[in-house]
Amino acid sequence: MVCGKSSCIAVRVIAAVLFATTALNAVAQTSDDEFKYVADSFTDEYRPKIEADSSIFYRAVQATEDIFADVADYDLSFVAFSRRGGSFDSRQTVLNGIPVRREYRSALRMLRIEGRELSGIRYSDRYVGSADGITEHLIDFSEPLSSHSANINVADRGYWVGLRAAMSGTFRRGWSLSAFVAGRTGRDMHTDGVFTNSLSLGASLSKHWNYRHKVSLTALFSPSERGMRRYSSEEAFTLTGDNLYNPSWGYQNGRMRNANVRRIVAPTIVATYDAVLSPSTTLTSAAGIDAGSRRYSSLAWFDAQTPLPDNYRYLPSYFSDDEVAADVAKAWRRRDPRYVQIDWDELCEQNRLAGGHSVYAVEDRTERFTDLHLRVSAATAVGDKLTIGYGIHFAYLRSRHFKRMRDLLGGEYITDIDQYLIDDAAYGNKLQNNVRDPNRVIREGDRFGYDYAMVCRRGGLSASLVYAADRFRFDFAAELNDMTVYRRGYYEKELFAGDGSFGRSDKIRLAPYMLKVSCGYSFTPRHYLELCAMAGGESPDAEDLFLQPQYNNRIVDKPHLRNICAAELNYTFLHRVVNLKASLFAVLTRNDCETSRYFDDLASVYSDMVVTQIDKLRLGVELAADIRMARHWRASLAVTAGRYTYFSDPRVSLYSDTDNEVICDRAVAHMGNCRLGAAPELAATADIVYMNKGWGVRMTFNYAGLRYVEPTAMRRTDRVSRQGSVSEETYRRFVRQERLPDAITADAAVWKSFRLRKGSSRIVVSLSAANVAGSRDIVYNGRESARVRRTSVAGKYVYAPFPNTYLYAYPRTFRLSVTYRF
């Protein structure tokens, strides 16, 4: 392709502005030395001429990236922000058609590989966006530029120090290699008990020959261990005077220990083969495996009082005696670790007094998974404007779930029985978790409690069509799947003897599908209008298809797909000063299903809750712009406003966890006026950046408003809200959804690039600060509890909803980074 000098300059400007947005939004967190490169692109004033009939620019405006995601994805993360109200599961990164975990996005960037979205899927929400079914018609035979870099960074949030080294280069006979190693370690300096220990390794090796064939192998490995913080009630935050109070830790033998630790070991390997079969047809095939384990540790107690320090029974509000409540409040305000934190030493002493049988322990809820994917697709050009795509794909997903005893806290053993049934008059004689190995003695490292696998097999066909003229573009993509899901139990629980818990459950057969269509028109080389629509059916999570997958083969009644319809109208404007994109969107999901296990306080039994007919409607507008204000100044802006609601009332069914007996059947949950949680309905972020002679300064201003706590369905049924209320005020407490305060922050960053000698070698030093005002009152997110508090008053029970729980955002945090690229 040939273009004039002015045209090529304009293309470089557009690319540079988009690249600058991505780099600066990371606040110098990845390739910090790119700031100097971007600054050098703006050394001269110019007004490029644009030829009205240039296909280069018509195609450029059609292929504009998602400016909103580039601007806002990082900046709005100071609160729980799900773009357009969608779940994180709707954002899927793929490598040559093979899904990879979100944690590997930064790894792919370090390997200089872009993790593309699935056909027609964008970072914003995979239910909307253009139906670009042909994601790669021309195979990329370019080799990575030879470069090497090393980085060290120091932070006060999440970890203390991080190191990273990366290299990429080419070798003889068409070989190329990219590799990196990175690590983080240290304690969080703001929240006790939070820490990170992680190591990341990655490599991508490729070989091409004759510019017709290319083979590549990418391997990623990132073991990590992270101490977590936990939601708590406003009462606990107020008593301690610390909005970053973390109830998950305590002292054991004088050392800090966190009960909730997440450990992940999950290597991923993706192999691809690309070929040019003919001048008009290309083939892309890929196979991937993602295998490993996830472990989440937590406290367990057996026929003993809860050791969680912020349990409602240990807070002053629980006590009716004013003197006792005052004494408890004093202990909390003193931050006495025996009351405010987990008293590990006391738990060990209780185990010692129990004579060998532990009453307190730390368990790992473990998931071992093996995900296999295979995708083969081809694209054929029919003339200059029409391209058709077709392919097949298969997936085998298997996850093994069990509990493993991590620490008996000084005790010697426990017995593998259902501790919750010991005092049950009806089922106290059916205690065995596994009747095939009854009363098994459990010691540290042993499996216990439950052991089962979830298996999903999926195969399907895909087809797509792209018609692209200079001004007009039409895309169509379709995918049809056949999916089988089943559970396989390895323990035979006495409550559900035989095939009620052991062996393979009945198979669930579903047929997910997706249809997407989009069309766009370039009115001029600067103006592009696009309309997209989508319809499909998706399977609920496999765990949601069973009443209690831990030890029950019982499938929910009438398993079905959730239905999705979506539409989006996009307007793109490209100019030498402004790149702008505006979107109107609507997403409707219907007939979703969720299952969970909880203790029903009205019936006083552990229960399995199935919520069906969950319908959600998301409507809104987005606006994002990159603005080159002057020679050394740039600004970016992203604004979104919407309304994300449950637009109808779900149905709630409740089953006894001991015998599947129906406690309530399809009770109406009055949620028609509830908003979605973790989804600000009004959000904005604005960047101002100055770059000159290797210096850079960035200021960011963020706002998130119209936020609500995440609602629960059961408390809004008449069974709870009406039956459990003694007054209209109590009823309103059950059904009212709390709105969270608006959140405002400002972030800042400054950096300097030093060129060491002629060539590309340089050192970049950057310092960034988030929430520079240091506000400690920003609520990150809030949640409602499904539990109901029961109090005996004058011989009668009085019910009230449990308090909402919250997680607060961090105050002012810093990060210092030094990068050497050569």
CSV table of N, CA, C and O in Angstrom, one decimal, residues 381-446:
chain,number,residue,atom,x,y,z
A,381,ALA,N,-11.2,-15.0,0.8
A,381,ALA,CA,-11.6,-13.8,0.1
A,381,ALA,C,-12.2,-14.1,-1.2
A,381,ALA,O,-11.7,-14.7,-2.1
A,382,VAL,N,-13.5,-13.6,-1.3
A,382,VAL,CA,-14.2,-13.7,-2.6
A,382,VAL,C,-14.2,-12.3,-3.2
A,382,VAL,O,-15.1,-11.5,-3.0
A,383,GLY,N,-13.3,-12.1,-4.1
A,383,GLY,CA,-13.1,-10.8,-4.6
A,383,GLY,C,-12.4,-9.9,-3.7
A,383,GLY,O,-11.8,-10.3,-2.7
A,384,ASP,N,-12.4,-8.6,-4.0
A,384,ASP,CA,-11.7,-7.6,-3.2
A,384,ASP,C,-12.5,-7.1,-1.9
A,384,ASP,O,-11.9,-6.6,-1.0
A,385,LYS,N,-13.8,-7.3,-1.9
A,385,LYS,CA,-14.6,-6.7,-0.8
A,385,LYS,C,-15.2,-7.7,0.1
A,385,LYS,O,-15.6,-7.4,1.2
A,386,LEU,N,-15.3,-9.0,-0.3
A,386,LEU,CA,-16.1,-10.0,0.5
A,386,LEU,C,-15.1,-11.0,1.0
A,386,LEU,O,-14.3,-11.6,0.3
A,387,THR,N,-15.2,-11.3,2.3
A,387,THR,CA,-14.5,-12.4,2.9
A,387,THR,C,-15.4,-13.2,3.8
A,387,THR,O,-16.2,-12.7,4.6
A,388,ILE,N,-15.3,-14.5,3.6
A,388,ILE,CA,-16.1,-15.4,4.4
A,388,ILE,C,-15.2,-16.2,5.3
A,388,ILE,O,-14.1,-16.6,5.0
A,389,GLY,N,-15.7,-16.5,6.5
A,389,GLY,CA,-15.0,-17.3,7.5
A,389,GLY,C,-15.8,-18.5,7.9
A,389,GLY,O,-17.0,-18.5,7.9
A,390,TYR,N,-15.1,-19.6,8.3
A,390,TYR,CA,-15.8,-20.8,8.8
A,390,TYR,C,-14.8,-21.5,9.7
A,390,TYR,O,-13.6,-21.5,9.5
A,391,GLY,N,-15.3,-22.3,10.6
A,391,GLY,CA,-14.4,-23.0,11.5
A,391,GLY,C,-15.2,-23.9,12.5
A,391,GLY,O,-16.4,-24.0,12.5
A,392,ILE,N,-14.4,-24.7,13.2
A,392,ILE,CA,-14.9,-25.6,14.2
A,392,ILE,C,-14.1,-25.4,15.5
A,392,ILE,O,-13.0,-24.9,15.5
A,393,HIS,N,-14.7,-25.7,16.6
A,393,HIS,CA,-14.0,-25.6,17.9
A,393,HIS,C,-14.5,-26.6,18.9
A,393,HIS,O,-15.7,-27.0,18.8
A,394,PHE,N,-13.6,-27.0,19.8
A,394,PHE,CA,-14.0,-28.0,20.8
A,394,PHE,C,-13.4,-27.6,22.1
A,394,PHE,O,-12.3,-26.9,22.1
A,395,ALA,N,-14.0,-27.9,23.2
A,395,ALA,CA,-13.5,-27.6,24.5
A,395,ALA,C,-13.9,-28.7,25.5
A,395,ALA,O,-15.0,-29.3,25.4
A,396,TYR,N,-12.9,-29.1,26.3
A,396,TYR,CA,-13.2,-30.0,27.4
A,396,TYR,C,-12.7,-29.4,28.7
A,396,TYR,O,-11.5,-29.1,28.9
A,397,LEU,N,-13.7,-29.1,29.6
A,397,LEU,CA,-13.4,-28.4,30.8
A,397,LEU,C,-13.7,-29.3,32.0
A,397,LEU,O,-14.9,-29.8,32.2
A,398,ARG,N,-12.7,-29.6,32.8
A,398,ARG,CA,-12.9,-30.5,34.0
A,398,ARG,C,-12.3,-29.9,35.2
A,398,ARG,O,-11.2,-29.4,35.2
A,399,SER,N,-13.1,-29.8,36.3
A,399,SER,CA,-12.6,-29.2,37.5
A,399,SER,C,-12.9,-30.1,38.7
A,399,SER,O,-14.1,-30.5,38.8
A,400,ARG,N,-11.9,-30.5,39.5
A,400,ARG,CA,-12.1,-31.4,40.6
A,400,ARG,C,-12.1,-30.5,41.9
A,400,ARG,O,-11.2,-29.7,42.1
A,401,HIS,N,-13.1,-30.6,42.7
A,401,HIS,CA,-13.3,-29.8,43.9
A,401,HIS,C,-13.2,-30.7,45.2
A,401,HIS,O,-13.9,-31.7,45.2
A,402,PHE,N,-12.5,-30.2,46.1
A,402,PHE,CA,-12.4,-30.9,47.4
A,402,PHE,C,-11.8,-30.0,48.5
A,402,PHE,O,-11.3,-28.9,48.1
A,403,LYS,N,-12.0,-30.4,49.7
A,403,LYS,CA,-11.4,-29.7,50.8
A,403,LYS,C,-10.1,-30.5,51.3
A,403,LYS,O,-10.1,-31.7,51.3
A,404,ARG,N,-9.1,-29.7,51.7
A,404,ARG,CA,-7.9,-30.3,52.2
A,404,ARG,C,-7.5,-29.7,53.5
A,404,ARG,O,-7.6,-28.4,53.6
A,405,MET,N,-7.2,-30.5,54.5
A,405,MET,CA,-6.8,-30.0,55.8
A,405,MET,C,-5.5,-29.3,55.7
A,405,MET,O,-4.5,-30.0,55.4
A,406,ARG,N,-5.4,-28.0,56.0
A,406,ARG,CA,-4.1,-27.3,55.9
A,406,ARG,C,-3.4,-27.3,57.2
A,406,ARG,O,-2.2,-27.5,57.3
A,407,ASP,N,-4.1,-27.0,58.3
A,407,ASP,CA,-3.5,-26.8,59.6
A,407,ASP,C,-4.5,-27.1,60.7
A,407,ASP,O,-5.6,-26.5,60.7
A,408,LEU,N,-4.1,-28.1,61.5
A,408,LEU,CA,-5.0,-28.5,62.6
A,408,LEU,C,-4.8,-27.6,63.9
A,408,LEU,O,-5.3,-27.9,64.9
A,409,LEU,N,-3.9,-26.6,63.7
A,409,LEU,CA,-3.7,-25.6,64.8
A,409,LEU,C,-3.4,-26.3,66.1
A,409,LEU,O,-4.0,-26.0,67.2
A,410,GLY,N,-2.4,-27.2,66.1
A,410,GLY,CA,-1.9,-27.8,67.3
A,410,GLY,C,-2.7,-29.1,67.7
A,410,GLY,O,-2.2,-29.8,68.5
A,411,GLY,N,-3.8,-29.3,67.0
A,411,GLY,CA,-4.5,-30.6,67.3
A,411,GLY,C,-3.9,-31.7,66.4
A,411,GLY,O,-3.0,-31.5,65.7
A,412,GLU,N,-4.5,-32.9,66.6
A,412,GLU,CA,-3.9,-34.1,65.9
A,412,GLU,C,-4.8,-34.6,64.8
A,412,GLU,O,-4.3,-35.1,63.8
A,413,TYR,N,-6.1,-34.4,64.9
A,413,TYR,CA,-7.0,-35.0,63.8
A,413,TYR,C,-8.4,-34.4,64.0
A,413,TYR,O,-8.7,-33.8,65.0
A,414,ILE,N,-9.2,-34.7,63.0
A,414,ILE,CA,-10.6,-34.6,63.0
A,414,ILE,C,-11.2,-35.8,62.4
A,414,ILE,O,-10.5,-36.6,61.7
A,415,THR,N,-12.5,-36.0,62.6
A,415,THR,CA,-13.2,-37.2,62.0
A,415,THR,C,-14.0,-36.6,60.8
A,415,THR,O,-14.7,-35.6,61.0
A,416,ASP,N,-14.0,-37.3,59.7
A,416,ASP,CA,-14.7,-36.8,58.5
A,416,ASP,C,-16.2,-37.1,58.6
A,416,ASP,O,-16.7,-38.1,57.9
A,417,ILE,N,-16.9,-36.3,59.4
A,417,ILE,CA,-18.3,-36.4,59.5
A,417,ILE,C,-18.9,-35.0,59.3
A,417,ILE,O,-18.2,-34.0,59.3
A,418,ASP,N,-20.2,-35.0,59.1
A,418,ASP,CA,-20.9,-33.7,58.9
A,418,ASP,C,-21.2,-33.1,60.3
A,418,ASP,O,-22.1,-33.5,61.0
A,419,GLN,N,-20.3,-32.1,60.6
A,419,GLN,CA,-20.4,-31.5,61.9
A,419,GLN,C,-21.7,-30.8,62.2
A,419,GLN,O,-22.1,-30.6,63.3
A,420,TYR,N,-22.3,-30.3,61.1
A,420,TYR,CA,-23.6,-29.5,61.3
A,420,TYR,C,-24.8,-30.4,61.7
A,420,TYR,O,-25.8,-29.8,62.1
A,421,LEU,N,-24.6,-31.7,61.6
A,421,LEU,CA,-25.8,-32.6,61.9
A,421,LEU,C,-25.7,-33.3,63.2
A,421,LEU,O,-26.5,-34.1,63.6
A,422,ILE,N,-24.6,-33.0,64.0
A,422,ILE,CA,-24.4,-33.7,65.2
A,422,ILE,C,-25.6,-33.6,66.2
A,422,ILE,O,-26.0,-34.6,66.8
A,423,ASP,N,-26.2,-32.4,66.3
A,423,ASP,CA,-27.3,-32.2,67.2
A,423,ASP,C,-28.6,-32.3,66.5
A,423,ASP,O,-29.7,-31.9,67.1
A,424,ASP,N,-28.7,-32.7,65.3
A,424,ASP,CA,-30.0,-32.7,64.5
A,424,ASP,C,-30.8,-34.0,64.9
A,424,ASP,O,-30.3,-35.1,64.8
A,425,ALA,N,-32.0,-33.7,65.4
A,425,ALA,CA,-32.8,-34.8,65.9
A,425,ALA,C,-33.2,-35.8,64.8
A,425,ALA,O,-33.4,-37.0,65.0
A,426,ALA,N,-33.4,-35.3,63.6
A,426,ALA,CA,-33.9,-36.1,62.5
A,426,ALA,C,-32.8,-36.8,61.7
A,426,ALA,O,-32.9,-37.9,61.3
A,427,TYR,N,-31.7,-36.1,61.5
A,427,TYR,CA,-30.6,-36.6,60.7
A,427,TYR,C,-29.3,-36.8,61.4
A,427,TYR,O,-28.2,-37.0,60.8
A,428,GLY,N,-29.3,-36.8,62.7
A,428,GLY,CA,-28.1,-37.0,63.5
A,428,GLY,C,-27.5,-38.4,63.3
A,428,GLY,O,-26.3,-38.6,63.8
A,429,ASN,N,-28.2,-39.3,62.7
A,429,ASN,CA,-27.7,-40.6,62.5
A,429,ASN,C,-27.2,-40.8,61.1
A,429,ASN,O,-26.9,-41.9,60.7
A,430,LYS,N,-27.1,-39.7,60.3
A,430,LYS,CA,-26.5,-39.8,59.0
A,430,LYS,C,-25.4,-38.8,58.8
A,430,LYS,O,-25.5,-37.8,58.0
A,431,LEU,N,-24.3,-39.0,59.6
A,431,LEU,CA,-23.3,-38.0,59.7
A,431,LEU,C,-22.1,-38.2,58.7
A,431,LEU,O,-21.3,-37.3,58.5
A,432,GLN,N,-22.1,-39.4,58.0
A,432,GLN,CA,-20.9,-39.7,57.2
A,432,GLN,C,-20.8,-38.9,55.9
A,432,GLN,O,-21.7,-38.8,55.1
A,433,ASN,N,-19.7,-38.2,55.7
A,433,ASN,CA,-19.4,-37.5,54.5
A,433,ASN,C,-19.1,-38.5,53.4
A,433,ASN,O,-19.3,-38.2,52.2
A,434,ASN,N,-18.6,-39.7,53.7
A,434,ASN,CA,-18.3,-40.7,52.7
A,434,ASN,C,-18.5,-42.1,53.4
A,434,ASN,O,-17.7,-42.6,54.1
A,435,VAL,N,-19.7,-42.7,53.1
A,435,VAL,CA,-20.0,-44.0,53.7
A,435,VAL,C,-19.1,-45.1,53.2
A,435,VAL,O,-19.0,-46.2,53.8
A,436,ARG,N,-18.4,-44.9,52.1
A,436,ARG,CA,-17.5,-45.9,51.6
A,436,ARG,C,-16.2,-45.9,52.4
A,436,ARG,O,-15.3,-46.8,52.2
A,437,ASP,N,-16.0,-44.9,53.2
A,437,ASP,CA,-14.8,-44.9,54.1
A,437,ASP,C,-15.2,-44.1,55.4
A,437,ASP,O,-14.8,-43.0,55.7
A,438,PRO,N,-16.1,-44.8,56.2
A,438,PRO,CA,-16.7,-44.1,57.3
A,438,PRO,C,-15.7,-43.7,58.5
A,438,PRO,O,-14.7,-44.5,58.7
A,439,ASN,N,-16.0,-42.6,59.1
A,439,ASN,CA,-15.3,-42.2,60.3
A,439,ASN,C,-13.8,-42.1,60.1
A,439,ASN,O,-12.9,-42.4,60.9
A,440,ARG,N,-13.4,-41.7,58.9
A,440,ARG,CA,-12.0,-41.6,58.5
A,440,ARG,C,-11.4,-40.5,59.3
A,440,ARG,O,-11.9,-39.4,59.5
A,441,VAL,N,-10.2,-40.8,59.8
A,441,VAL,CA,-9.4,-39.8,60.6
A,441,VAL,C,-8.6,-38.9,59.6
A,441,VAL,O,-7.9,-39.4,58.8
A,442,ILE,N,-8.9,-37.6,59.8
A,442,ILE,CA,-8.3,-36.6,58.9
A,442,ILE,C,-7.1,-35.9,59.6
A,442,ILE,O,-7.3,-35.4,60.7
A,443,ARG,N,-6.0,-36.0,59.0
A,443,ARG,CA,-4.8,-35.3,59.5
A,443,ARG,C,-4.4,-34.2,58.4
A,443,ARG,O,-5.0,-34.1,57.4
A,444,GLU,N,-3.4,-33.4,58.8
A,444,GLU,CA,-3.0,-32.4,57.9
A,444,GLU,C,-2.6,-32.9,56.5
A,444,GLU,O,-1.8,-33.9,56.4
A,445,GLY,N,-3.1,-32.3,55.4
A,445,GLY,CA,-2.8,-32.7,54.1
A,445,GLY,C,-3.8,-33.6,53.5
A,445,GLY,O,-3.8,-33.9,52.3
A,446,ASP,N,-4.8,-34.2,54.3
A,446,ASP,CA,-5.8,-35.1,53.8
A,446,ASP,C,-7.0,-34.4,53.2
A,446,ASP,O,-7.3,-33.3,53.7
